[in-house]
Short mmCIF file of C-alpha atoms in Angstrom, two decimals:
data_model
loop_
_atom_site.label_atom_id
_atom_site.label_comp_id
_atom_site.label_asym_id
_atom_site.label_seq_id
_atom_site.Cartn_x
_atom_site.Cartn_y
_atom_site.Cartn_z
CA MET A 35 -48.99 -55.57 -40.57
CA GLU A 36 -46.67 -53.42 -38.49
CA THR A 37 -43.94 -56.08 -38.69
CA PHE A 38 -44.49 -56.43 -42.42
CA GLN A 39 -44.27 -52.66 -42.90
CA SER A 40 -41.01 -52.35 -40.95
CA GLY A 41 -39.56 -55.31 -42.83
CA ALA A 42 -40.60 -53.80 -46.17
CA ASN A 43 -39.03 -50.46 -45.28
CA THR A 44 -35.81 -52.14 -44.15
CA PHE A 45 -35.60 -54.19 -47.33
CA PHE A 46 -36.41 -51.13 -49.47
CA LEU A 47 -33.59 -49.14 -47.91
CA LEU A 48 -31.22 -52.11 -48.10
CA ILE A 49 -31.73 -52.29 -51.87
CA GLY A 50 -31.01 -48.58 -52.04
CA ALA A 51 -27.83 -49.01 -50.00
CA ALA A 52 -26.66 -51.79 -52.31
CA MET A 53 -27.35 -49.66 -55.40
CA VAL A 54 -25.39 -46.71 -54.03
CA LEU A 55 -22.61 -49.05 -52.90
CA ALA A 56 -22.39 -50.22 -56.52
CA MET A 57 -21.91 -46.60 -57.54
CA HIS A 58 -18.49 -46.73 -55.91
CA ALA A 59 -17.48 -49.19 -58.61
CA GLY A 60 -18.64 -46.50 -61.02
CA PHE A 61 -16.41 -43.92 -59.34
CA ALA A 62 -13.52 -46.38 -59.58
CA PHE A 63 -13.88 -47.18 -63.27
CA LEU A 64 -14.59 -43.58 -64.22
CA GLU A 65 -11.23 -42.68 -62.66
CA VAL A 66 -9.49 -45.73 -64.11
CA GLY A 67 -10.57 -44.77 -67.60
CA THR A 68 -9.62 -41.12 -67.20
CA VAL A 69 -6.15 -41.36 -65.64
CA ARG A 70 -3.05 -42.55 -67.48
CA ALA A 71 -2.32 -46.27 -67.53
CA LYS A 72 0.44 -45.97 -64.92
CA ASN A 73 -2.10 -44.80 -62.32
CA GLN A 74 -4.99 -47.21 -62.88
CA VAL A 75 -4.23 -49.58 -60.00
CA ASN A 76 -3.98 -46.65 -57.63
CA ALA A 77 -7.42 -45.43 -58.70
CA LEU A 78 -8.98 -48.80 -57.93
CA VAL A 79 -7.24 -49.21 -54.56
CA LYS A 80 -8.01 -45.66 -53.44
CA ILE A 81 -11.76 -46.02 -53.92
CA ILE A 82 -12.14 -49.25 -51.96
CA ALA A 83 -9.68 -48.19 -49.24
CA ASP A 84 -11.44 -44.83 -48.89
CA PHE A 85 -14.75 -46.65 -48.47
CA ALA A 86 -13.33 -48.79 -45.67
CA VAL A 87 -11.87 -45.79 -43.83
CA ALA A 88 -15.08 -43.82 -44.34
CA THR A 89 -17.07 -46.65 -42.79
CA ILE A 90 -14.98 -46.58 -39.62
CA ALA A 91 -15.06 -42.78 -39.41
CA TYR A 92 -18.83 -42.59 -39.93
CA PHE A 93 -19.67 -45.51 -37.63
CA PHE A 94 -17.68 -44.28 -34.63
CA ILE A 95 -17.95 -40.48 -35.03
CA GLY A 96 -19.71 -39.02 -38.06
CA TYR A 97 -23.15 -40.60 -37.76
CA SER A 98 -23.42 -39.52 -34.14
CA ILE A 99 -22.60 -35.91 -35.05
CA ALA A 100 -25.20 -35.86 -37.83
CA TYR A 101 -28.01 -37.82 -36.16
CA GLY A 102 -27.17 -38.09 -32.47
CA MET A 103 -27.13 -41.90 -32.52
CA ASP A 104 -24.33 -44.32 -31.70
CA PHE A 105 -24.05 -48.10 -31.91
CA TYR A 106 -22.96 -49.00 -28.40
CA ALA A 107 -26.23 -50.64 -27.35
CA ALA A 108 -26.73 -54.42 -27.32
CA ALA A 109 -27.32 -56.10 -30.67
CA ALA A 110 -30.93 -56.92 -29.73
CA GLU A 111 -31.67 -53.24 -29.15
CA LEU A 112 -30.03 -52.21 -32.41
CA ASN A 113 -32.07 -54.75 -34.34
CA VAL A 114 -35.47 -53.37 -33.29
CA GLY A 115 -37.89 -52.93 -36.19
CA ASN A 116 -36.06 -55.43 -38.39
CA GLY A 117 -32.87 -53.43 -37.93
CA TYR A 118 -34.17 -50.46 -39.90
CA GLU A 119 -31.87 -47.98 -38.14
CA LEU A 120 -28.85 -50.15 -38.92
CA VAL A 121 -29.74 -50.27 -42.61
CA LYS A 122 -30.39 -46.52 -42.55
CA PHE A 123 -26.82 -46.09 -41.33
CA PHE A 124 -25.59 -48.31 -44.18
CA PHE A 125 -27.57 -46.28 -46.72
CA LEU A 126 -26.33 -42.93 -45.44
CA LEU A 127 -22.79 -44.28 -45.16
CA THR A 128 -22.75 -44.89 -48.91
CA PHE A 129 -23.56 -41.19 -49.34
CA ALA A 130 -20.83 -40.13 -46.89
CA ALA A 131 -18.26 -42.36 -48.61
CA ALA A 132 -19.07 -40.66 -51.92
CA ILE A 133 -17.25 -37.55 -50.63
CA PRO A 134 -13.73 -39.09 -50.71
CA ALA A 135 -14.61 -40.94 -53.93
CA ILE A 136 -15.36 -37.57 -55.54
CA ILE A 137 -12.17 -36.00 -54.16
CA SER A 138 -10.14 -38.95 -55.45
CA GLY A 139 -10.88 -38.01 -59.05
CA GLY A 140 -9.65 -34.45 -58.61
CA ILE A 141 -6.33 -35.28 -56.93
CA ALA A 142 -5.53 -38.33 -59.06
CA GLU A 143 -2.04 -39.21 -60.34
CA ARG A 144 0.09 -37.23 -57.88
CA ALA A 145 -1.28 -37.63 -54.33
CA LYS A 146 0.30 -39.73 -51.60
CA PHE A 147 -1.74 -42.70 -50.46
CA TYR A 148 -1.87 -42.71 -46.67
CA PRO A 149 -2.22 -38.94 -46.18
CA VAL A 150 -5.27 -39.12 -48.48
CA LEU A 151 -6.74 -41.86 -46.28
CA ALA A 152 -6.11 -39.69 -43.21
CA ALA A 153 -7.95 -36.83 -44.91
CA THR A 154 -10.84 -39.18 -45.69
CA PHE A 155 -11.18 -40.07 -42.01
CA VAL A 156 -11.33 -36.45 -40.85
CA ILE A 157 -13.71 -35.36 -43.63
CA VAL A 158 -16.20 -38.20 -43.08
CA ALA A 159 -15.92 -38.06 -39.28
CA LEU A 160 -16.22 -34.30 -38.80
CA ILE A 161 -16.68 -32.02 -41.80
CA TYR A 162 -19.36 -33.77 -43.84
CA PRO A 163 -21.54 -34.78 -40.84
CA LEU A 164 -21.62 -31.17 -39.63
CA TYR A 165 -23.40 -30.03 -42.80
CA GLU A 166 -25.36 -33.26 -43.18
CA GLY A 167 -26.80 -32.98 -39.68
CA MET A 168 -27.51 -29.30 -40.24
CA ILE A 169 -29.56 -29.91 -43.40
CA TRP A 170 -31.02 -33.41 -43.08
CA ASN A 171 -31.55 -33.61 -39.34
CA GLY A 172 -32.27 -29.98 -38.44
CA ARG A 173 -29.29 -29.75 -36.09
CA PHE A 174 -27.31 -26.61 -35.21
CA GLY A 175 -30.20 -24.20 -35.90
CA LEU A 176 -29.82 -23.32 -39.59
CA GLN A 177 -33.01 -24.96 -40.85
CA GLY A 178 -35.10 -23.56 -38.02
CA TRP A 179 -33.82 -20.06 -38.70
CA LEU A 180 -34.49 -20.34 -42.44
CA GLU A 181 -38.02 -21.61 -41.84
CA SER A 182 -38.88 -18.86 -39.37
CA THR A 183 -37.28 -16.12 -41.47
CA PHE A 184 -38.17 -17.10 -45.03
CA GLY A 185 -41.01 -19.57 -44.60
CA ALA A 186 -39.12 -22.60 -45.85
CA GLY A 187 -35.91 -24.41 -44.97
CA PHE A 188 -33.14 -25.43 -47.32
CA HIS A 189 -34.49 -28.20 -49.55
CA ASP A 190 -32.04 -30.87 -50.71
CA PHE A 191 -33.91 -34.13 -51.12
CA ALA A 192 -31.05 -36.39 -52.22
CA GLY A 193 -27.87 -34.39 -51.82
CA SER A 194 -27.05 -32.04 -54.70
CA MET A 195 -25.28 -29.84 -52.18
CA VAL A 196 -25.13 -32.02 -49.07
CA VAL A 197 -23.21 -34.78 -50.85
CA HIS A 198 -22.02 -33.74 -54.31
CA GLY A 199 -21.50 -30.06 -53.65
CA MET A 200 -19.56 -30.81 -50.47
CA GLY A 201 -17.36 -33.32 -52.27
CA GLY A 202 -16.69 -31.00 -55.19
CA TRP A 203 -15.80 -27.95 -53.13
CA ILE A 204 -13.58 -29.91 -50.73
CA ALA A 205 -11.88 -31.37 -53.81
CA LEU A 206 -11.20 -27.87 -55.14
CA ALA A 207 -9.31 -27.01 -51.95
CA ALA A 208 -7.30 -30.23 -52.21
CA VAL A 209 -6.49 -29.71 -55.90
CA LEU A 210 -5.30 -26.14 -55.33
CA LEU A 211 -3.06 -27.17 -52.43
CA LEU A 212 -1.71 -30.17 -54.32
CA GLY A 213 -0.86 -28.30 -57.52
CA ALA A 214 -0.90 -29.49 -61.11
CA ARG A 215 0.62 -32.72 -62.32
CA ARG A 216 4.23 -32.28 -63.42
CA GLY A 217 4.45 -31.49 -67.10
CA ARG A 218 0.79 -30.55 -67.37
CA TYR A 219 1.45 -26.82 -67.81
CA GLY A 220 4.60 -25.21 -69.17
CA ARG A 221 6.09 -21.94 -67.97
CA ASN A 222 5.35 -20.25 -71.28
CA GLY A 223 1.66 -21.06 -71.05
CA THR A 224 1.79 -24.28 -73.07
CA MET A 225 -0.26 -27.30 -72.05
CA SER A 226 0.59 -30.97 -72.28
CA ALA A 227 -2.43 -33.18 -72.89
CA HIS A 228 -2.95 -36.21 -70.65
CA PRO A 229 -5.67 -38.06 -72.59
CA PRO A 230 -7.86 -40.74 -70.97
CA SER A 231 -6.27 -44.16 -70.90
CA SER A 232 -9.49 -46.06 -71.64
CA ILE A 233 -12.72 -44.63 -73.00
CA PRO A 234 -14.46 -48.03 -72.49
CA PHE A 235 -13.58 -48.02 -68.77
CA LEU A 236 -14.62 -44.38 -68.50
CA ALA A 237 -17.96 -45.19 -70.14
CA LEU A 238 -18.44 -48.25 -67.92
CA GLY A 239 -17.92 -46.13 -64.83
CA ALA A 240 -20.41 -43.54 -66.06
CA TRP A 241 -23.03 -46.21 -66.77
CA ILE A 242 -22.61 -47.86 -63.36
CA LEU A 243 -23.00 -44.47 -61.68
CA THR A 244 -26.04 -43.62 -63.80
CA VAL A 245 -27.89 -46.84 -62.96
CA GLY A 246 -26.99 -46.66 -59.27
CA TRP A 247 -28.19 -43.07 -59.12
CA PHE A 248 -31.80 -44.21 -59.24
CA GLY A 249 -31.15 -45.88 -55.90
CA PHE A 250 -29.40 -42.73 -54.72
CA ASN A 251 -32.38 -40.53 -55.56
CA VAL A 252 -35.50 -42.71 -55.36
CA MET A 253 -34.48 -44.55 -52.18
CA SER A 254 -33.80 -41.23 -50.45
CA ALA A 255 -37.50 -41.47 -49.54
CA GLN A 256 -36.21 -44.02 -46.95
CA SER A 257 -39.57 -45.85 -46.75
CA VAL A 258 -41.91 -47.69 -49.10
CA GLU A 259 -44.89 -45.45 -48.37
CA ALA A 260 -42.89 -42.31 -49.22
CA VAL A 261 -41.48 -43.58 -52.54
CA SER A 262 -42.20 -41.25 -55.46
CA GLY A 263 -42.39 -41.99 -59.16
CA LEU A 264 -41.82 -38.27 -59.72
CA VAL A 265 -38.28 -38.64 -58.36
CA ALA A 266 -37.59 -41.46 -60.80
CA ILE A 267 -38.89 -39.67 -63.90
CA ASN A 268 -37.18 -36.42 -62.92
CA SER A 269 -33.89 -38.26 -62.52
CA LEU A 270 -34.37 -39.75 -65.97
CA MET A 271 -35.18 -36.41 -67.60
CA ALA A 272 -32.26 -34.61 -65.94
CA MET A 273 -29.93 -37.40 -67.01
CA VAL A 274 -31.10 -37.10 -70.62
CA GLY A 275 -30.84 -33.31 -70.52
CA GLY A 276 -27.26 -33.59 -69.29
CA VAL A 277 -26.31 -36.05 -72.04
CA LEU A 278 -27.74 -33.92 -74.87
CA ALA A 279 -26.24 -30.66 -73.60
CA ALA A 280 -22.81 -32.24 -73.12
CA LEU A 281 -23.05 -33.85 -76.56
CA PHE A 282 -23.67 -30.56 -78.34
CA VAL A 283 -21.61 -28.18 -76.19
CA GLY A 284 -18.77 -30.70 -75.95
CA ARG A 285 -18.77 -31.32 -79.72
CA ASN A 286 -19.20 -35.09 -79.50
CA ASP A 287 -16.25 -35.59 -77.13
CA PRO A 288 -16.83 -38.99 -75.45
CA GLY A 289 -15.47 -37.82 -72.12
CA PHE A 290 -17.94 -34.97 -71.99
CA VAL A 291 -20.80 -37.12 -73.28
CA HIS A 292 -20.36 -39.73 -70.56
CA ASN A 293 -20.01 -37.11 -67.82
CA GLY A 294 -23.13 -35.33 -69.10
CA PRO A 295 -25.62 -37.70 -67.44
CA LEU A 296 -23.69 -37.41 -64.18
CA ALA A 297 -23.89 -33.60 -64.31
CA GLY A 298 -27.65 -33.81 -64.82
CA LEU A 299 -28.10 -36.33 -62.03
CA VAL A 300 -25.96 -34.32 -59.60
CA ALA A 301 -28.10 -31.26 -60.27
CA ILE A 302 -31.50 -32.96 -59.95
CA CYS A 303 -30.83 -34.57 -56.56
CA ALA A 304 -31.99 -31.53 -54.59
CA GLY A 305 -35.32 -30.92 -56.29
CA SER A 306 -36.13 -34.34 -57.72
CA ASP A 307 -39.15 -34.69 -55.44
CA ILE A 308 -40.72 -31.30 -56.20
CA VAL A 309 -39.97 -30.14 -59.77
CA HIS A 310 -41.94 -30.90 -62.94
CA PRO A 311 -40.28 -33.32 -65.42
CA LEU A 312 -39.84 -30.45 -67.88
CA GLY A 313 -38.10 -28.50 -65.15
CA ALA A 314 -35.87 -31.52 -64.51
CA LEU A 315 -34.98 -31.63 -68.21
CA ALA A 316 -33.97 -27.97 -68.08
CA ILE A 317 -31.99 -28.43 -64.85
CA GLY A 318 -30.09 -31.36 -66.38
CA ALA A 319 -29.41 -29.57 -69.66
CA ILE A 320 -28.05 -26.48 -67.91
CA ALA A 321 -25.88 -28.72 -65.70
CA GLY A 322 -24.46 -30.57 -68.72
CA ALA A 323 -23.53 -27.32 -70.45
CA LEU A 324 -22.19 -25.88 -67.18
CA PHE A 325 -19.92 -28.87 -66.69
CA VAL A 326 -18.42 -28.73 -70.18
CA GLY A 327 -17.91 -24.97 -70.11
CA THR A 328 -16.33 -24.79 -66.67
CA PHE A 329 -14.20 -27.90 -67.23
CA ILE A 330 -12.61 -26.25 -70.26
CA LEU A 331 -12.25 -22.97 -68.40
CA THR A 332 -10.58 -24.47 -65.32
CA GLN A 333 -8.22 -26.69 -67.30
CA ASN A 334 -7.23 -24.33 -70.11
CA ARG A 335 -7.48 -20.80 -68.77
CA TRP A 336 -7.21 -21.05 -65.00
CA LYS A 337 -4.68 -23.92 -65.11
CA ILE A 338 -6.43 -25.84 -62.33
CA ASP A 339 -5.48 -29.49 -62.82
CA ASP A 340 -8.67 -31.13 -61.60
CA VAL A 341 -8.15 -34.47 -63.37
CA LEU A 342 -11.76 -35.69 -63.60
CA GLY A 343 -13.29 -32.23 -63.37
CA VAL A 344 -14.92 -32.98 -60.04
CA TRP A 345 -15.28 -29.33 -59.04
CA PRO A 346 -17.27 -28.45 -62.20
CA LEU A 347 -19.19 -31.74 -62.10
CA HIS A 348 -20.00 -32.07 -58.42
CA GLY A 349 -19.18 -28.68 -56.91
CA LEU A 350 -20.73 -26.33 -59.44
CA CYS A 351 -23.49 -28.63 -60.72
CA GLY A 352 -24.34 -29.51 -57.12
CA ALA A 353 -24.64 -25.84 -56.20
CA TRP A 354 -26.68 -25.20 -59.35
CA GLY A 355 -29.03 -28.06 -58.49
CA ALA A 356 -29.64 -26.76 -54.98
CA ILE A 357 -30.40 -23.28 -56.29
CA ALA A 358 -32.49 -24.67 -59.17
CA ALA A 359 -34.76 -26.43 -56.68
CA GLY A 360 -35.74 -22.99 -55.42
CA ILE A 361 -36.60 -21.88 -58.96
CA PHE A 362 -38.15 -24.87 -60.72
CA GLY A 363 -39.76 -26.12 -57.51
CA LEU A 364 -42.07 -23.11 -57.42
CA GLU A 365 -45.72 -23.76 -58.25
CA ALA A 366 -45.58 -21.03 -60.90
CA LEU A 367 -43.16 -23.22 -62.85
CA GLY A 368 -45.12 -26.41 -62.36
CA GLY A 369 -43.36 -27.49 -59.17
CA MET A 370 -44.80 -28.72 -55.88
CA GLY A 371 -43.96 -25.54 -53.98
CA GLY A 372 -42.76 -25.34 -50.39
CA VAL A 373 -39.37 -23.88 -51.31
CA ASN A 374 -37.81 -20.45 -51.09
CA LEU A 375 -35.04 -19.24 -53.38
CA ILE A 376 -33.35 -17.18 -50.67
CA SER A 377 -33.23 -20.21 -48.37
CA GLN A 378 -31.71 -22.23 -51.21
CA LEU A 379 -29.06 -19.58 -51.82
CA ILE A 380 -28.18 -19.33 -48.12
CA GLY A 381 -28.09 -23.10 -47.60
CA THR A 382 -25.89 -23.53 -50.66
CA THR A 383 -23.51 -20.78 -49.54
CA VAL A 384 -23.20 -22.29 -46.06
CA GLY A 385 -22.30 -25.65 -47.63
CA ILE A 386 -19.65 -24.08 -49.85
CA ILE A 387 -18.07 -22.24 -46.91
CA ILE A 388 -17.95 -25.37 -44.73
CA ALA A 389 -16.52 -27.46 -47.58
CA LEU A 390 -13.86 -24.96 -48.66
CA ALA A 391 -12.79 -24.09 -45.12
CA GLY A 392 -12.74 -27.72 -44.01
CA GLY A 393 -10.93 -28.87 -47.14
CA PHE A 394 -8.23 -26.21 -46.87
CA VAL A 395 -7.65 -26.89 -43.16
CA VAL A 396 -7.38 -30.68 -43.57
CA TYR A 397 -5.18 -30.75 -46.66
CA TRP A 398 -3.06 -27.79 -45.56
CA ALA A 399 -2.34 -29.47 -42.23
CA LEU A 400 -1.35 -32.70 -43.98
CA LYS A 401 0.74 -30.81 -46.52
CA ARG A 402 2.66 -29.04 -43.76
CA SER A 403 3.11 -32.13 -41.59
CA VAL A 404 3.60 -35.26 -43.70
CA GLY A 405 3.20 -33.99 -47.26
CA ILE A 406 0.42 -34.87 -49.67
CA ARG A 407 2.30 -35.15 -52.95
CA LEU A 408 4.41 -37.87 -54.54
CA SER A 409 8.01 -37.01 -55.33
CA GLU A 410 8.91 -36.06 -58.88
CA GLU A 411 10.45 -39.48 -59.47
CA GLU A 412 7.44 -41.33 -58.02
CA GLU A 413 5.02 -39.29 -60.09
CA PHE A 414 7.03 -39.93 -63.24
CA GLU A 415 7.11 -43.66 -62.53
CA GLY A 416 3.39 -43.63 -61.75
CA ALA A 417 1.42 -44.26 -58.57
CA ASP A 418 0.88 -47.92 -59.46
CA LEU A 419 4.55 -48.87 -59.23
CA SER A 420 5.52 -46.20 -56.66
CA ILE A 421 2.81 -47.09 -54.15
CA HIS A 422 1.46 -50.54 -54.99
CA ARG A 423 4.50 -52.13 -56.69
CA ILE A 424 2.47 -53.46 -59.61
CA SER A 425 1.05 -52.06 -62.83
CA ALA A 426 -2.40 -52.59 -64.28
CA THR A 427 -0.86 -54.55 -67.15
CA PRO A 428 2.26 -56.26 -65.76
CA THR A 429 4.69 -57.60 -68.32
CA VAL A 430 4.91 -61.37 -68.56
CA ASP A 431 8.43 -62.67 -68.07
CA GLY A 432 9.33 -66.18 -69.13
CA GLY A 433 5.69 -67.18 -69.58
CA ARG A 434 4.92 -66.80 -65.86
#
């Protein structure tokens, strides 16, 4: 029975890892559909190349920082218990690799290729694991201090702040250092629209992410005996709340509608295991409205050219979700209890500080040393031809 249990847990987590891995295709197609046609190839290549670099960074450095484990033992030792610890690494890697995938959407259409990959390595090797280990493995003292001071640690079941918030706030630093796409904003305050190149691709990406998210959230239990139907139904309700809020607040705009479920799912990650389904619906609805409102504000009033709106979607909705767990998780509101709002506020603030500081340091250093932005000519030509020497829809010459 013990062997069967360890095998079941390993297989359970492997399915979760595969589902979250599939979400990276969602990130890719969401970006492909949002950027202009001349940057679609670059979007696809960035996501898969970032995943490869993230794997190396997390395997050799990041995972050890977060969990104190390395992979230098013999294969037989690593494969104990049906290789559960190896599959756990795979599962958590897919979370870590989501950070550069999130950033990719914010800096799209004007960032250099290899400096971005260098940033991915540093972020996944050092910055993300610092906060991950702090929250999910109790390292570096924060959780212990919160528990002794406020009676409960920072609760983030599936990564509203640990994953999505970190990605969104690091992306904000990168976007600010990179600057707006050329021609996006005029000197006299005018704005040039850069509409999505493909609503079908954008919608496909959103659907892939939405389906994979149930692996992201439910499989965060990391074992069969800990799996919770509450997490699944809360994810569903938050998703629906995000869709409906984005539909109404965004006035039927398809870009907002298809990002609405993502906003809801980002926000519910933290408290999906403790809130009531009605609380999840409210969390998702607020997140959907928050995304639409802040996307319009950042793009139109603050002139922050965050192409996919990853700071509103992941940064702000992630922070909202972490804080919301401390509100809707209370027993008085139908939740399971065991949370403290002050701990949630402190844990969220710590994550924002680490993400912003780390993001500014990494991208500023690259900007000063090798540069992070395409030249004006390269940007005009498009990243596909400038970097990859091929377009998404190459012209056919002579029937070849």
